[in-house]
């Protein structure tokens, strides 16, 4: 069961990828779906046994490396943290496989798509069940590869190729820090196996490296690695572009699973992070800033998928600042609920796009809510959950995060709380902006498209409905386990809270208004969107014209892409050319080639010396003899 | 295998027998060519099968030389014929014997002229390579080390591309110039130690003052072979002009000779100089990683790009060797092996499309995935391996080296690791321009996917790449004992000096 949950997807990917051409599209895709169902069954029963039953286990598969004291195994670590991820990933991935059967039905290379999707799932599962940093890195890079392949799935589109490469390279920047963090961990602890590290943290709190506390440095390096994968401020630029991939991919990878790997990493490393207060402060500030920053951009984007992408970026920010204030459990809870409603929103958006003949610009939609009622309904549910409206999933987790930030009573905690509240307002605003512009008002698409607007087939609607159930219920059902009174038994030590860290209790004892604030601002955001896009549709345009610089600043995503292009891409390319054309060709090759030319010249000169006159030769010979004799005598005297 | 059986000599000289057979065949040109191909293939396959005895018979727990053979050659001068392998060299022998049949198979159709001579060159090359890794006598080593140049020179110079003569000369002169200094060093050692037997030399203590000179003399030779920055420029030219199989051997085995030299001579014989000048090597290595990665980014020629990437990868190797840690040394050796497999495979990948389109220019391609899906998958695998994706061969080596480098100096580690980012940039940029994109050029639309013969060539490399990535222990265990012994000796030498100094 433990092994099955992880390896069924790999089996599916293997069969579908290598034998897809012989099996045919239908057999191949249903094979992967079947494998995913089996994996999900295993995953959920593992969840029951490990998390609910309280029996963590580790399955050893194979020795990976063993070099001079560095021992690394392939193994599957099943504790509550990983099993939450396993159950969530297998479940959502199964639904998305199912959905893709409908969504990708017009594609030409269906087996390739499903093979990638299953491969991704396998890598993600390897990541979350890793028992050491190296295997985690294996999964980490593996999901990066799958993400790269899936973003660039339509490889004939130049923009898709560009986005895929950008995603991989930006992620690699984070990976560099991750790798250095792993190296420092090994140097500090002499091991990169989790059980060994976690047991030894307390003894190494005083270690310093380059004058910096080693634990702090590890924390910061790993966090920078997490920033790449989880698209935090600075390394977020790849995520919106990643929307070039097919929509089910955006739902699975760029909303529910892969991008949350950074949050998972931080929660996994909680025993280390707890001893790294400065690192946690950095995490808080970056997370809070990302939450706000991404929300501001989300308000002005026009591509339906990009809006949701920025929303994902913003929600990841929430998770990070929850980590930063020490509320790992809450962060993982938000990760869990977010997976459901964000996957739902993406798949809903996919259903809209499907209905609108591949149109993604919400300015060209509108007036379709009667035509696709089921999609309309699930989008409402998704947005309600995202905005944190009471009783929906997001309410439980997001409120808890804000309460935790408030309860931290620190400078950065308050900063995070403020950012979080503003971002919550913006979140509600852009969610309903999307909803109103997409479904309400007058139809803005052309006549031809409007004629073809149709509800998606059942194979797409069933996953949507199941995810809606998740988006409604997961908060209410699981809150007591993740963050409520049963928290301690549920986690079973999978997440470590330091002795000084009382955030899990303090967050329940905040003033009344703190608990109410997110709901209030959320409703206010919805109201504002209603005014802007239903009552007075001219208002946004007027505002956009009036505050043009701000509008452009947001529309162009704070000019991050341009900045990086200017700072990194161009100089690197210029440097590359200089090194090649000047460094290699002129300087390095210049010398030997010059020497060769010199030799040739000398040769030519030597030819001139051969005059053919005996007297000249005799003279040269004589000189030679004199020189040799004097050398000989010199050495003789020296010896004597 | 009974201890008296001269397995290594057999491995070394059997290819020459094959070459002699090919040489003796006369007749119509076509028949001769076909005959030469088959003879070369069979010879190299038999050699490979025999070399498997090393895989199974090698005692991994021992750091001693094994399968040794010793015959007096010039006893008056203390020079003998001494062969043997230890953990450092045994896998390189296997790498050489494994790559040769693949290369012969890869040249099956692409070489159409002077097939007989080509195959002879390859077999002679194999003799030289295997001999070099087995030699336990300095003079013998030198003979093989230099002997490699001759067949390689011919392979580039005769069967290469349009600028083959320039490239061949450059290759020859560069490597020869370096080797002259090494010859001086060898002479010095012979003159002062009275022997050229390598195990005996290990016991000889080179005076500290001389170590520096010898170190630089060896460095001159090995740095060119590795190649280290800034003496790397012969490599791109040689690669570009060499036929595919030539590139494979060049990248797969020849580049390893320099790093092997460091491991075999510089570290054990010259511990002080090695320790003293490690920072210099670090600098050169980090510069190599960053500089050549950037240069690779600007390339418009596929082979040149991969050639530059080789220089960057070898930077990781030299970095690892001079960390003097078990992780660093093991990582370096593993990277050498992995690079031998992966970059060899990448050159074969280039060869596949070159055989079809006769161009190495990246801009000539685009959208190849559409017509050659099998090829696209293989190319992707090796691209990812080159990038160092975990689960493939290169990752293990790079990972170990970076961990080791961090111990020595975090900036060195960061510099070396920056190759991760740059490597991803240039390899994916290459892949994107060749494989992805719209299939627009008319002559590309009719390309055929890999032939069964090509699949056969790639299959072992695929298996090795993944095997080495998932279960590297089966390779790491070969050199663990030797690395440990080497380091113990190195540290002992340094400590003795410290005590003496007090």
PDB file of C-alpha atoms in Angstrom, chain A residues 18 21 62-70 72 74 108 112 116 123 134 137-139 141-142 145 148-149 152 155-158 161-162 164-165 168-169 172-176 179-187 192 209-210 217 221 572-573 575-585 588-589 592-593, chain B residues 166 170 174 229-234 237 290-291 294-295 297-300 304 308 326-327 330 367 369-370 373-374 377 380 384 387-391 395-396 398-400 402-403 406-407 409-411 413-414 417-418 420-421 424-425 428-429 431-432 435-439 449 469-473 476 480:
ATOM      1  CA  UNK A  18       6.418   3.860 -24.062  1.00  0.00           C
ATOM      2  CA  UNK A  21       1.571   4.337 -29.676  1.00  0.00           C
ATOM      3  CA  UNK A  62      17.415   0.857  -1.723  1.00  0.00           C
ATOM      4  CA  UNK A  63      20.758   2.273  -0.717  1.00  0.00           C
ATOM      5  CA  UNK A  64      21.466   5.258  -2.967  1.00  0.00           C
ATOM      6  CA  UNK A  65      24.881   6.603  -2.067  1.00  0.00           C
ATOM      7  CA  UNK A  66      27.427   5.701   0.539  1.00  0.00           C
ATOM      8  CA  UNK A  67      30.539   7.773   0.281  1.00  0.00           C
ATOM      9  CA  UNK A  68      32.870   8.416   3.140  1.00  0.00           C
ATOM     10  CA  UNK A  69      30.247   8.876   5.824  1.00  0.00           C
ATOM     11  CA  UNK A  70      27.573  10.298   3.559  1.00  0.00           C
ATOM     12  CA  UNK A  72      21.666   8.314   1.469  1.00  0.00           C
ATOM     13  CA  UNK A  74      15.863   5.635  -1.299  1.00  0.00           C
ATOM     14  CA  UNK A 108      -2.988  14.814 -31.230  1.00  0.00           C
ATOM     15  CA  UNK A 112       2.336  11.883 -24.215  1.00  0.00           C
ATOM     16  CA  UNK A 116       3.838  13.443 -18.383  1.00  0.00           C
ATOM     17  CA  UNK A 123       7.849  12.754  -8.757  1.00  0.00           C
ATOM     18  CA  UNK A 134      18.733  14.158  -1.511  1.00  0.00           C
ATOM     19  CA  UNK A 137      15.777  17.009  -4.205  1.00  0.00           C
ATOM     20  CA  UNK A 138      15.183  14.157  -6.644  1.00  0.00           C
ATOM     21  CA  UNK A 139      11.449  14.726  -6.447  1.00  0.00           C
ATOM     22  CA  UNK A 141      13.885  18.387  -9.703  1.00  0.00           C
ATOM     23  CA  UNK A 142      11.632  15.687 -11.084  1.00  0.00           C
ATOM     24  CA  UNK A 145      11.213  18.466 -15.256  1.00  0.00           C
ATOM     25  CA  UNK A 148       8.917  21.987 -17.890  1.00  0.00           C
ATOM     26  CA  UNK A 149       7.626  19.298 -20.222  1.00  0.00           C
ATOM     27  CA  UNK A 152       6.029  23.323 -23.155  1.00  0.00           C
ATOM     28  CA  UNK A 155       5.990  22.789 -28.348  1.00  0.00           C
ATOM     29  CA  UNK A 156       5.113  24.335 -31.666  1.00  0.00           C
ATOM     30  CA  UNK A 157       4.166  27.526 -29.857  1.00  0.00           C
ATOM     31  CA  UNK A 158       7.221  29.681 -29.337  1.00  0.00           C
ATOM     32  CA  UNK A 161       8.747  26.962 -25.193  1.00  0.00           C
ATOM     33  CA  UNK A 162       9.917  30.227 -23.772  1.00  0.00           C
ATOM     34  CA  UNK A 164       8.835  26.293 -20.152  1.00  0.00           C
ATOM     35  CA  UNK A 165      12.467  27.224 -20.254  1.00  0.00           C
ATOM     36  CA  UNK A 168      13.050  25.563 -15.451  1.00  0.00           C
ATOM     37  CA  UNK A 169      15.805  28.128 -15.263  1.00  0.00           C
ATOM     38  CA  UNK A 172      17.174  26.233 -10.985  1.00  0.00           C
ATOM     39  CA  UNK A 173      18.186  29.508  -9.375  1.00  0.00           C
ATOM     40  CA  UNK A 174      16.260  28.420  -6.323  1.00  0.00           C
ATOM     41  CA  UNK A 175      17.695  24.928  -6.610  1.00  0.00           C
ATOM     42  CA  UNK A 176      21.200  26.316  -6.418  1.00  0.00           C
ATOM     43  CA  UNK A 179      21.782  22.465  -3.016  1.00  0.00           C
ATOM     44  CA  UNK A 180      24.029  24.740  -0.995  1.00  0.00           C
ATOM     45  CA  UNK A 181      21.660  24.351   1.920  1.00  0.00           C
ATOM     46  CA  UNK A 182      21.944  20.590   1.627  1.00  0.00           C
ATOM     47  CA  UNK A 183      25.728  20.846   1.526  1.00  0.00           C
ATOM     48  CA  UNK A 184      25.765  22.978   4.632  1.00  0.00           C
ATOM     49  CA  UNK A 185      23.399  20.571   6.354  1.00  0.00           C
ATOM     50  CA  UNK A 186      25.785  17.756   5.657  1.00  0.00           C
ATOM     51  CA  UNK A 187      28.686  19.791   6.887  1.00  0.00           C
ATOM     52  CA  UNK A 192      21.244  14.511   5.366  1.00  0.00           C
ATOM     53  CA  UNK A 209      29.734  29.122   9.706  1.00  0.00           C
ATOM     54  CA  UNK A 210      31.487  32.148   8.249  1.00  0.00           C
ATOM     55  CA  UNK A 217      22.062  29.877   7.272  1.00  0.00           C
ATOM     56  CA  UNK A 221      19.282  28.748   1.990  1.00  0.00           C
ATOM     57  CA  UNK A 572      24.721  37.064 -19.607  1.00  0.00           C
ATOM     58  CA  UNK A 573      24.226  36.887 -23.340  1.00  0.00           C
ATOM     59  CA  UNK A 575      29.176  38.312 -21.653  1.00  0.00           C
ATOM     60  CA  UNK A 576      28.789  34.996 -23.427  1.00  0.00           C
ATOM     61  CA  UNK A 577      29.549  36.601 -26.749  1.00  0.00           C
ATOM     62  CA  UNK A 578      32.485  38.555 -25.368  1.00  0.00           C
ATOM     63  CA  UNK A 579      34.003  35.483 -23.757  1.00  0.00           C
ATOM     64  CA  UNK A 580      33.617  33.518 -26.915  1.00  0.00           C
ATOM     65  CA  UNK A 581      34.634  36.021 -29.580  1.00  0.00           C
ATOM     66  CA  UNK A 582      37.217  37.947 -27.599  1.00  0.00           C
ATOM     67  CA  UNK A 583      38.266  35.700 -24.712  1.00  0.00           C
ATOM     68  CA  UNK A 584      38.519  32.443 -26.566  1.00  0.00           C
ATOM     69  CA  UNK A 585      39.086  33.456 -30.145  1.00  0.00           C
ATOM     70  CA  UNK A 588      43.475  32.484 -25.643  1.00  0.00           C
ATOM     71  CA  UNK A 589      43.744  31.293 -29.210  1.00  0.00           C
ATOM     72  CA  UNK A 592      49.244  29.880 -29.733  1.00  0.00           C
ATOM     73  CA  UNK A 593      48.191  30.972 -33.177  1.00  0.00           C
TER      74      UNK A 593
ATOM     75  CA  UNK B 166      43.704  22.876 -38.572  1.00  0.00           C
ATOM     76  CA  UNK B 170      45.899  22.246 -32.942  1.00  0.00           C
ATOM     77  CA  UNK B 174      48.529  21.562 -27.681  1.00  0.00           C
ATOM     78  CA  UNK B 229      40.657  26.885 -18.624  1.00  0.00           C
ATOM     79  CA  UNK B 230      42.510  28.629 -20.311  1.00  0.00           C
ATOM     80  CA  UNK B 231      44.039  25.822 -22.358  1.00  0.00           C
ATOM     81  CA  UNK B 232      40.705  24.472 -23.511  1.00  0.00           C
ATOM     82  CA  UNK B 233      40.333  26.027 -26.914  1.00  0.00           C
ATOM     83  CA  UNK B 234      41.666  23.047 -28.796  1.00  0.00           C
ATOM     84  CA  UNK B 237      37.737  22.806 -32.620  1.00  0.00           C
ATOM     85  CA  UNK B 290      31.214  29.863 -15.379  1.00  0.00           C
ATOM     86  CA  UNK B 291      33.203  31.046 -18.350  1.00  0.00           C
ATOM     87  CA  UNK B 294      28.501  31.267 -20.789  1.00  0.00           C
ATOM     88  CA  UNK B 295      30.430  30.630 -23.959  1.00  0.00           C
ATOM     89  CA  UNK B 297      25.253  29.717 -24.320  1.00  0.00           C
ATOM     90  CA  UNK B 298      26.368  31.752 -27.312  1.00  0.00           C
ATOM     91  CA  UNK B 299      27.216  28.864 -29.596  1.00  0.00           C
ATOM     92  CA  UNK B 300      25.437  28.288 -32.855  1.00  0.00           C
ATOM     93  CA  UNK B 304      30.702  23.229 -30.143  1.00  0.00           C
ATOM     94  CA  UNK B 308      32.100  23.739 -24.178  1.00  0.00           C
ATOM     95  CA  UNK B 326      36.257  11.297   0.117  1.00  0.00           C
ATOM     96  CA  UNK B 327      33.116  12.926  -1.264  1.00  0.00           C
ATOM     97  CA  UNK B 330      34.500   9.970  -5.367  1.00  0.00           C
ATOM     98  CA  UNK B 367      10.483  21.068 -34.616  1.00  0.00           C
ATOM     99  CA  UNK B 369      10.175  16.281 -32.212  1.00  0.00           C
ATOM    100  CA  UNK B 370       7.309  16.011 -34.640  1.00  0.00           C
ATOM    101  CA  UNK B 373       9.687  11.366 -31.360  1.00  0.00           C
ATOM    102  CA  UNK B 374      11.941   8.518 -30.277  1.00  0.00           C
ATOM    103  CA  UNK B 377      12.891  11.345 -25.925  1.00  0.00           C
ATOM    104  CA  UNK B 380      15.716  14.857 -23.618  1.00  0.00           C
ATOM    105  CA  UNK B 384      18.543  16.264 -18.458  1.00  0.00           C
ATOM    106  CA  UNK B 387      21.951  19.301 -16.625  1.00  0.00           C
ATOM    107  CA  UNK B 388      22.440  17.036 -13.627  1.00  0.00           C
ATOM    108  CA  UNK B 389      18.877  16.069 -12.883  1.00  0.00           C
ATOM    109  CA  UNK B 390      18.718  13.777  -9.855  1.00  0.00           C
ATOM    110  CA  UNK B 391      18.094  10.213 -10.906  1.00  0.00           C
ATOM    111  CA  UNK B 395      23.759  14.403 -10.489  1.00  0.00           C
ATOM    112  CA  UNK B 396      25.469  12.012  -8.103  1.00  0.00           C
ATOM    113  CA  UNK B 398      28.055  16.908  -8.985  1.00  0.00           C
ATOM    114  CA  UNK B 399      26.203  16.571  -5.731  1.00  0.00           C
ATOM    115  CA  UNK B 400      29.155  14.913  -4.025  1.00  0.00           C
ATOM    116  CA  UNK B 402      29.497  20.403  -4.275  1.00  0.00           C
ATOM    117  CA  UNK B 403      29.103  18.941  -0.810  1.00  0.00           C
ATOM    118  CA  UNK B 406      31.420  23.488   0.609  1.00  0.00           C
ATOM    119  CA  UNK B 407      33.682  21.992   3.233  1.00  0.00           C
ATOM    120  CA  UNK B 409      35.192  27.008   0.753  1.00  0.00           C
ATOM    121  CA  UNK B 410      31.537  27.970   0.269  1.00  0.00           C
ATOM    122  CA  UNK B 411      32.335  30.414  -2.524  1.00  0.00           C
ATOM    123  CA  UNK B 413      30.916  25.550  -3.930  1.00  0.00           C
ATOM    124  CA  UNK B 414      28.622  28.340  -5.020  1.00  0.00           C
ATOM    125  CA  UNK B 417      27.038  25.028  -8.366  1.00  0.00           C
ATOM    126  CA  UNK B 418      26.257  28.012 -10.545  1.00  0.00           C
ATOM    127  CA  UNK B 420      23.583  24.103 -12.453  1.00  0.00           C
ATOM    128  CA  UNK B 421      21.800  27.228 -13.605  1.00  0.00           C
ATOM    129  CA  UNK B 424      20.181  24.357 -17.666  1.00  0.00           C
ATOM    130  CA  UNK B 425      20.249  27.523 -19.737  1.00  0.00           C
ATOM    131  CA  UNK B 428      17.527  23.711 -22.735  1.00  0.00           C
ATOM    132  CA  UNK B 429      18.212  26.515 -25.169  1.00  0.00           C
ATOM    133  CA  UNK B 431      17.012  21.512 -27.044  1.00  0.00           C
ATOM    134  CA  UNK B 432      14.387  24.136 -27.614  1.00  0.00           C
ATOM    135  CA  UNK B 435      13.705  19.710 -31.056  1.00  0.00           C
ATOM    136  CA  UNK B 436      10.892  22.112 -30.254  1.00  0.00           C
ATOM    137  CA  UNK B 437       9.351  24.827 -32.318  1.00  0.00           C
ATOM    138  CA  UNK B 438       7.438  24.637 -35.545  1.00  0.00           C
ATOM    139  CA  UNK B 439       8.533  22.147 -38.135  1.00  0.00           C
ATOM    140  CA  UNK B 449      13.228   8.389 -36.675  1.00  0.00           C
ATOM    141  CA  UNK B 469      21.678   7.760 -11.284  1.00  0.00           C
ATOM    142  CA  UNK B 470      19.425   5.436  -9.346  1.00  0.00           C
ATOM    143  CA  UNK B 471      21.896   2.972  -7.943  1.00  0.00           C
ATOM    144  CA  UNK B 472      25.343   4.549  -8.097  1.00  0.00           C
ATOM    145  CA  UNK B 473      26.575   2.334  -5.275  1.00  0.00           C
ATOM    146  CA  UNK B 476      30.986   4.031  -6.181  1.00  0.00           C
ATOM    147  CA  UNK B 480      35.782   3.661  -2.324  1.00  0.00           C
TER     148      UNK B 480
END
